[in-house]
């Protein structure tokens, strides 16, 4: 006769009950469990298992002791019942981040086993194993469920597995909704009503190729049109009609991730002032979001239904400052991506700066045949895709099976990139026509984060590209390389003490420290990166002018010393004057980078139009007779015509430069003025020629001429120059350089001698121009352009999202403050030689350490707020960073409230310990300040490295998670389950309920809106016998032999877990043990009684049951 059954879904268990049980258990569990690693083999074992505080599932009593327990009791050999740790074999080594699924019914030989919990290791390996657990007792089942969800909420091994999303928190107390930003701009979006369409802008190719014939875009009118955009303080972006400011639609920016708000590459529209805003489902899937954006409302239309199309492009014309303001403001409301651990202090979070540069050189197509397509043209290009979107592309090369691109694409991502695609594409048009009638992806080469950060592709590499529809058919060979630099950045609060210490030190001491170790920074092509890091760091703290001043003084003092030595030795210094600042140094490279940053708008408005005119004209200006293969008479006529054309272009360009002396950015003029003053003060007061040579070396050689010589590098043109234009621009540069130094051409280049007349005619103008831009004399020239002020930001006068803005790039120039602080501190830390030796010793020592010496629970002392650095880092490390008490007492700044962990120096360290020997030669006070600065640098770098090491391993519970009812409550709010009863731990539910219950994912406690929230009743997780008809037995597995039960789900165990079956058949990583079918529940109670405990352990909170015969016998004895 079939028994009556009902569902047990913890319907009476509330969120408060769950939180209390989690608080009590703390992730541990002890009890009798029936388990197997392969359901198909039906090799179930019954053991008394335990989940330890370290997250291991182990045998609580050794199996040999279990089988001999009766003899042990007779012989009163109670000591044998004590567990020997050497004999404890882990069933699961580490359960952090484990995956959980409930299997209601699984067929097992002669019976149906219900309520099996499938636990899978969170592993990137395809051979990751699973274990199946079964507990009869409902109370024990609930305890096991609480413990498993505790460990499932922790993050598995791998630093990128620690990525957590942090939604923007809006202050609900402020009811006033203000406009933060308001601008007129062009957008590519849904044309809802009659708006002013902008036909001159090209439709984004990323939109065209991303949609098939049945896409939403075909049914909706998506166009470019002019609008007025308003961003409100509640995070909503309203798009209004430009004519009557009627709202067309709105977007809630708080629903977006920061990586979904992006700058678009110049190659897409030949414009670098465009922003992308949209939902990227593949990105959300990578971040393990339950809601991948498919059900998220993107456009909130006014008086209309919501649209499924979830992307938008904003174009700001040529206003880069406005573009940057909008980018920063939008990201301040979006969801940030951070590396963090459960319940850790926010000062211990990390931000990722995944910076890499892809250089696509060329490709060679083996399968295409151009001879068969005489009436058509084939254009070949490459596209860069991430997360289902195209973000950059190369120019199209016409009818060439070996296209040469040499394109560079830079990416700065906030997360790891696991699906980076380089697609090779062909476009077919009719001969000599532009309209494409066939667009086809020939092949794709895919990279993941590990490949991007490996050294394999640092040098030029040729990779095989296979067909899109046939993975074994090679279509091309692709030549490319990748330069990468990934940094992990602490929150800004960690840099307060460092910046405070830095402000008390003259920058001349920093420059001396740097130049004394210059070889460490400039070797192996590091000069460019070092100059950029130092310059942008001082820009972020508004000290760039002081930094340049210190660099000038240092380099000019060295030159002055060389001139003085020559003078004392009666030797000439002409060779020094003629080569002043012509070579590469920290000063010259920093100046070059600075000029391009502040003078980018000037280049676009003043220089670019003339260069475009020269390129479009594409007429030869060659005046070298050896390069012209014509008869003598014809060649002379051609040279005369080319000379006239060349002088015309040079005159036009020089005339524009001269007339816009007052349009030159004030930052450049101030820099040149300071530089000239320092030159005259040190060594060149009466040497006008050398002064001109130095000034022009900065302004012409490092600012004007690089743009003229390579306009593509500065996004003036998209296509590569042809040979004619390249030669013309080279000749133009030659003439301008000689004009800037007032040097005429001679016998070395006789064909250029005729140009000397142009130089002589403009000699006085050149001197006048240099005097004007260096403010040696007044400049009465009228401004010709209304150039954008690079220091003007719309956000400076707006107070909003101050905490978020501290971690975002700053305007102007989108400088990443945290990144540059981190990199500059890493540079200074390399100067701490003894600390570096200490790290090497520890690294060498760690190789000899066993696994038992790894970080234990609660060992992360840096999470504690303390004023004592020795408490955090240990005396062994602190003795290497000692600064004597009498030197440091006067340096403390009590006005700085330091909320960062480990930022204060320990003033109580024994001064007898060995002190660090620094490569600093300075006065006693400055030397002490430098030591104090390097001490703070070493402490911060040590903290960051320690957090990185911790996050790279499996997450362990923090002290704040134990005995914490509120944490248990938050944990319950994060539990979701699917229609397949997979338990999903939503890492973001407690931070503003980012994800909502849907048909696919249901919150276990109705999103935990209150403590009395009960578990969902609509979809049962567990199945138990009716309590009114169930017999209480020690071994409950024999009570269910009903094969014809209507609720048996054979497909669940056969189909959905088929992959796990195949993997486990090949061999599991779990300890199997000897099969012992005898129950061990009673025996475990004996062990507890012998050890001094009670027969019923209070921790299990099981209801008392009638003792068995063996129990009564034991008590009687």
PDB file of N, CA, C and O in Angstrom, residues 40-76:
ATOM      1  N   UNK A  40      24.664   7.213 -10.085  1.00  0.00           N
ATOM      2  CA  UNK A  40      24.424   6.149 -11.061  1.00  0.00           C
ATOM      3  C   UNK A  40      24.931   4.796 -10.568  1.00  0.00           C
ATOM      4  O   UNK A  40      24.360   3.748 -10.866  1.00  0.00           O
ATOM      5  N   UNK A  41      26.020   4.818  -9.791  1.00  0.00           N
ATOM      6  CA  UNK A  41      26.594   3.576  -9.284  1.00  0.00           C
ATOM      7  C   UNK A  41      25.920   3.099  -8.004  1.00  0.00           C
ATOM      8  O   UNK A  41      26.142   1.960  -7.569  1.00  0.00           O
ATOM      9  N   UNK A  42      25.111   3.963  -7.377  1.00  0.00           N
ATOM     10  CA  UNK A  42      24.385   3.599  -6.156  1.00  0.00           C
ATOM     11  C   UNK A  42      25.306   3.073  -5.054  1.00  0.00           C
ATOM     12  O   UNK A  42      24.982   2.115  -4.356  1.00  0.00           O
ATOM     13  N   UNK A  43      26.470   3.677  -4.918  1.00  0.00           N
ATOM     14  CA  UNK A  43      27.397   3.238  -3.869  1.00  0.00           C
ATOM     15  C   UNK A  43      27.299   4.163  -2.658  1.00  0.00           C
ATOM     16  O   UNK A  43      28.240   4.849  -2.286  1.00  0.00           O
ATOM     17  N   UNK A  44      26.124   4.189  -2.067  1.00  0.00           N
ATOM     18  CA  UNK A  44      25.881   5.075  -0.932  1.00  0.00           C
ATOM     19  C   UNK A  44      26.623   4.578   0.302  1.00  0.00           C
ATOM     20  O   UNK A  44      26.696   3.384   0.574  1.00  0.00           O
ATOM     21  N   UNK A  45      27.151   5.524   1.073  1.00  0.00           N
ATOM     22  CA  UNK A  45      27.841   5.231   2.333  1.00  0.00           C
ATOM     23  C   UNK A  45      27.180   6.039   3.429  1.00  0.00           C
ATOM     24  O   UNK A  45      26.727   7.149   3.199  1.00  0.00           O
ATOM     25  N   UNK A  46      27.144   5.476   4.616  1.00  0.00           N
ATOM     26  CA  UNK A  46      26.567   6.165   5.763  1.00  0.00           C
ATOM     27  C   UNK A  46      27.672   6.419   6.780  1.00  0.00           C
ATOM     28  O   UNK A  46      28.250   5.477   7.326  1.00  0.00           O
ATOM     29  N   UNK A  47      27.976   7.690   7.008  1.00  0.00           N
ATOM     30  CA  UNK A  47      29.045   8.058   7.922  1.00  0.00           C
ATOM     31  C   UNK A  47      28.594   9.220   8.791  1.00  0.00           C
ATOM     32  O   UNK A  47      27.672   9.971   8.439  1.00  0.00           O
ATOM     33  N   UNK A  48      29.273   9.357   9.903  1.00  0.00           N
ATOM     34  CA  UNK A  48      29.069  10.516  10.762  1.00  0.00           C
ATOM     35  C   UNK A  48      30.072  11.570  10.308  1.00  0.00           C
ATOM     36  O   UNK A  48      31.279  11.427  10.529  1.00  0.00           O
ATOM     37  N   UNK A  49      29.562  12.615   9.645  1.00  0.00           N
ATOM     38  CA  UNK A  49      30.428  13.612   9.022  1.00  0.00           C
ATOM     39  C   UNK A  49      30.327  14.952   9.749  1.00  0.00           C
ATOM     40  O   UNK A  49      29.380  15.207  10.502  1.00  0.00           O
ATOM     41  N   UNK A  50      31.301  15.785   9.441  1.00  0.00           N
ATOM     42  CA  UNK A  50      31.390  17.085  10.106  1.00  0.00           C
ATOM     43  C   UNK A  50      31.883  18.128   9.115  1.00  0.00           C
ATOM     44  O   UNK A  50      32.789  17.871   8.318  1.00  0.00           O
ATOM     45  N   UNK A  51      31.264  19.302   9.160  1.00  0.00           N
ATOM     46  CA  UNK A  51      31.778  20.469   8.438  1.00  0.00           C
ATOM     47  C   UNK A  51      32.530  21.319   9.445  1.00  0.00           C
ATOM     48  O   UNK A  51      31.957  21.809  10.424  1.00  0.00           O
ATOM     49  N   UNK A  52      33.814  21.497   9.207  1.00  0.00           N
ATOM     50  CA  UNK A  52      34.672  22.190  10.169  1.00  0.00           C
ATOM     51  C   UNK A  52      34.607  23.698   9.967  1.00  0.00           C
ATOM     52  O   UNK A  52      34.027  24.203   9.005  1.00  0.00           O
ATOM     53  N   UNK A  53      35.276  24.413  10.861  1.00  0.00           N
ATOM     54  CA  UNK A  53      35.330  25.870  10.766  1.00  0.00           C
ATOM     55  C   UNK A  53      36.182  26.351   9.606  1.00  0.00           C
ATOM     56  O   UNK A  53      36.132  27.519   9.241  1.00  0.00           O
ATOM     57  N   UNK A  54      36.981  25.448   9.066  1.00  0.00           N
ATOM     58  CA  UNK A  54      37.790  25.807   7.893  1.00  0.00           C
ATOM     59  C   UNK A  54      37.119  25.429   6.588  1.00  0.00           C
ATOM     60  O   UNK A  54      37.721  25.564   5.524  1.00  0.00           O
ATOM     61  N   UNK A  55      35.885  24.916   6.646  1.00  0.00           N
ATOM     62  CA  UNK A  55      35.144  24.631   5.432  1.00  0.00           C
ATOM     63  C   UNK A  55      35.418  23.278   4.824  1.00  0.00           C
ATOM     64  O   UNK A  55      35.114  23.065   3.646  1.00  0.00           O
ATOM     65  N   UNK A  56      35.959  22.331   5.603  1.00  0.00           N
ATOM     66  CA  UNK A  56      36.202  20.981   5.095  1.00  0.00           C
ATOM     67  C   UNK A  56      35.105  20.047   5.585  1.00  0.00           C
ATOM     68  O   UNK A  56      34.676  20.137   6.741  1.00  0.00           O
ATOM     69  N   UNK A  57      34.675  19.139   4.724  1.00  0.00           N
ATOM     70  CA  UNK A  57      33.733  18.084   5.099  1.00  0.00           C
ATOM     71  C   UNK A  57      34.562  16.837   5.390  1.00  0.00           C
ATOM     72  O   UNK A  57      35.185  16.269   4.482  1.00  0.00           O
ATOM     73  N   UNK A  58      34.582  16.412   6.657  1.00  0.00           N
ATOM     74  CA  UNK A  58      35.464  15.326   7.070  1.00  0.00           C
ATOM     75  C   UNK A  58      34.661  14.273   7.838  1.00  0.00           C
ATOM     76  O   UNK A  58      33.509  14.497   8.227  1.00  0.00           O
ATOM     77  N   UNK A  59      35.305  13.114   8.065  1.00  0.00           N
ATOM     78  CA  UNK A  59      34.742  12.098   8.938  1.00  0.00           C
ATOM     79  C   UNK A  59      34.955  12.520  10.380  1.00  0.00           C
ATOM     80  O   UNK A  59      36.083  12.794  10.797  1.00  0.00           O
ATOM     81  N   UNK A  60      33.868  12.541  11.140  1.00  0.00           N
ATOM     82  CA  UNK A  60      33.991  12.961  12.526  1.00  0.00           C
ATOM     83  C   UNK A  60      34.522  11.842  13.407  1.00  0.00           C
ATOM     84  O   UNK A  60      35.174  12.072  14.396  1.00  0.00           O
ATOM     85  N   UNK A  61      34.215  10.585  13.073  1.00  0.00           N
ATOM     86  CA  UNK A  61      34.758   9.423  13.782  1.00  0.00           C
ATOM     87  C   UNK A  61      35.368   8.505  12.752  1.00  0.00           C
ATOM     88  O   UNK A  61      34.760   8.214  11.731  1.00  0.00           O
ATOM     89  N   UNK A  62      36.591   8.020  13.008  1.00  0.00           N
ATOM     90  CA  UNK A  62      37.267   7.167  12.056  1.00  0.00           C
ATOM     91  C   UNK A  62      36.497   5.867  11.856  1.00  0.00           C
ATOM     92  O   UNK A  62      35.991   5.270  12.806  1.00  0.00           O
ATOM     93  N   UNK A  63      36.402   5.374  10.649  1.00  0.00           N
ATOM     94  CA  UNK A  63      35.580   4.211  10.324  1.00  0.00           C
ATOM     95  C   UNK A  63      36.076   2.944  11.018  1.00  0.00           C
ATOM     96  O   UNK A  63      35.309   2.063  11.365  1.00  0.00           O
ATOM     97  N   UNK A  64      37.390   2.801  11.252  1.00  0.00           N
ATOM     98  CA  UNK A  64      37.901   1.637  11.954  1.00  0.00           C
ATOM     99  C   UNK A  64      37.418   1.612  13.390  1.00  0.00           C
ATOM    100  O   UNK A  64      37.139   0.547  13.956  1.00  0.00           O
ATOM    101  N   UNK A  65      37.323   2.819  13.970  1.00  0.00           N
ATOM    102  CA  UNK A  65      36.828   2.885  15.348  1.00  0.00           C
ATOM    103  C   UNK A  65      35.356   2.515  15.414  1.00  0.00           C
ATOM    104  O   UNK A  65      34.880   1.951  16.387  1.00  0.00           O
ATOM    105  N   UNK A  66      34.634   2.871  14.323  1.00  0.00           N
ATOM    106  CA  UNK A  66      33.199   2.560  14.314  1.00  0.00           C
ATOM    107  C   UNK A  66      32.973   1.053  14.290  1.00  0.00           C
ATOM    108  O   UNK A  66      32.165   0.513  15.035  1.00  0.00           O
ATOM    109  N   UNK A  67      33.702   0.348  13.440  1.00  0.00           N
ATOM    110  CA  UNK A  67      33.495  -1.099  13.304  1.00  0.00           C
ATOM    111  C   UNK A  67      33.929  -1.863  14.553  1.00  0.00           C
ATOM    112  O   UNK A  67      33.440  -2.954  14.837  1.00  0.00           O
ATOM    113  N   UNK A  68      34.866  -1.278  15.315  1.00  0.00           N
ATOM    114  CA  UNK A  68      35.349  -1.970  16.521  1.00  0.00           C
ATOM    115  C   UNK A  68      34.792  -1.375  17.800  1.00  0.00           C
ATOM    116  O   UNK A  68      35.315  -1.624  18.892  1.00  0.00           O
ATOM    117  N   UNK A  69      33.733  -0.545  17.642  1.00  0.00           N
ATOM    118  CA  UNK A  69      33.227   0.161  18.817  1.00  0.00           C
ATOM    119  C   UNK A  69      32.683  -0.804  19.864  1.00  0.00           C
ATOM    120  O   UNK A  69      32.885  -0.625  21.067  1.00  0.00           O
ATOM    121  N   UNK A  70      31.999  -1.895  19.430  1.00  0.00           N
ATOM    122  CA  UNK A  70      31.432  -2.837  20.383  1.00  0.00           C
ATOM    123  C   UNK A  70      32.524  -3.464  21.245  1.00  0.00           C
ATOM    124  O   UNK A  70      32.407  -3.565  22.463  1.00  0.00           O
ATOM    125  N   UNK A  71      33.628  -3.875  20.617  1.00  0.00           N
ATOM    126  CA  UNK A  71      34.738  -4.456  21.371  1.00  0.00           C
ATOM    127  C   UNK A  71      35.365  -3.438  22.314  1.00  0.00           C
ATOM    128  O   UNK A  71      35.782  -3.781  23.427  1.00  0.00           O
ATOM    129  N   UNK A  72      35.445  -2.197  21.849  1.00  0.00           N
ATOM    130  CA  UNK A  72      36.023  -1.158  22.697  1.00  0.00           C
ATOM    131  C   UNK A  72      35.197  -0.945  23.951  1.00  0.00           C
ATOM    132  O   UNK A  72      35.728  -0.712  25.042  1.00  0.00           O
ATOM    133  N   UNK A  73      33.856  -1.024  23.774  1.00  0.00           N
ATOM    134  CA  UNK A  73      32.980  -0.826  24.938  1.00  0.00           C
ATOM    135  C   UNK A  73      33.132  -1.983  25.924  1.00  0.00           C
ATOM    136  O   UNK A  73      33.208  -1.793  27.137  1.00  0.00           O
ATOM    137  N   UNK A  74      33.197  -3.209  25.412  1.00  0.00           N
ATOM    138  CA  UNK A  74      33.369  -4.360  26.290  1.00  0.00           C
ATOM    139  C   UNK A  74      34.679  -4.278  27.061  1.00  0.00           C
ATOM    140  O   UNK A  74      34.755  -4.636  28.243  1.00  0.00           O
ATOM    141  N   UNK A  75      35.747  -3.831  26.371  1.00  0.00           N
ATOM    142  CA  UNK A  75      37.055  -3.760  27.009  1.00  0.00           C
ATOM    143  C   UNK A  75      37.280  -2.441  27.760  1.00  0.00           C
ATOM    144  O   UNK A  75      38.358  -2.220  28.317  1.00  0.00           O
ATOM    145  N   UNK A  76      36.284  -1.560  27.724  1.00  0.00           N
ATOM    146  CA  UNK A  76      36.374  -0.251  28.376  1.00  0.00           C
ATOM    147  C   UNK A  76      37.606   0.528  27.900  1.00  0.00           C
ATOM    148  O   UNK A  76      38.253   1.227  28.666  1.00  0.00           O
TER     149      UNK A  76
END
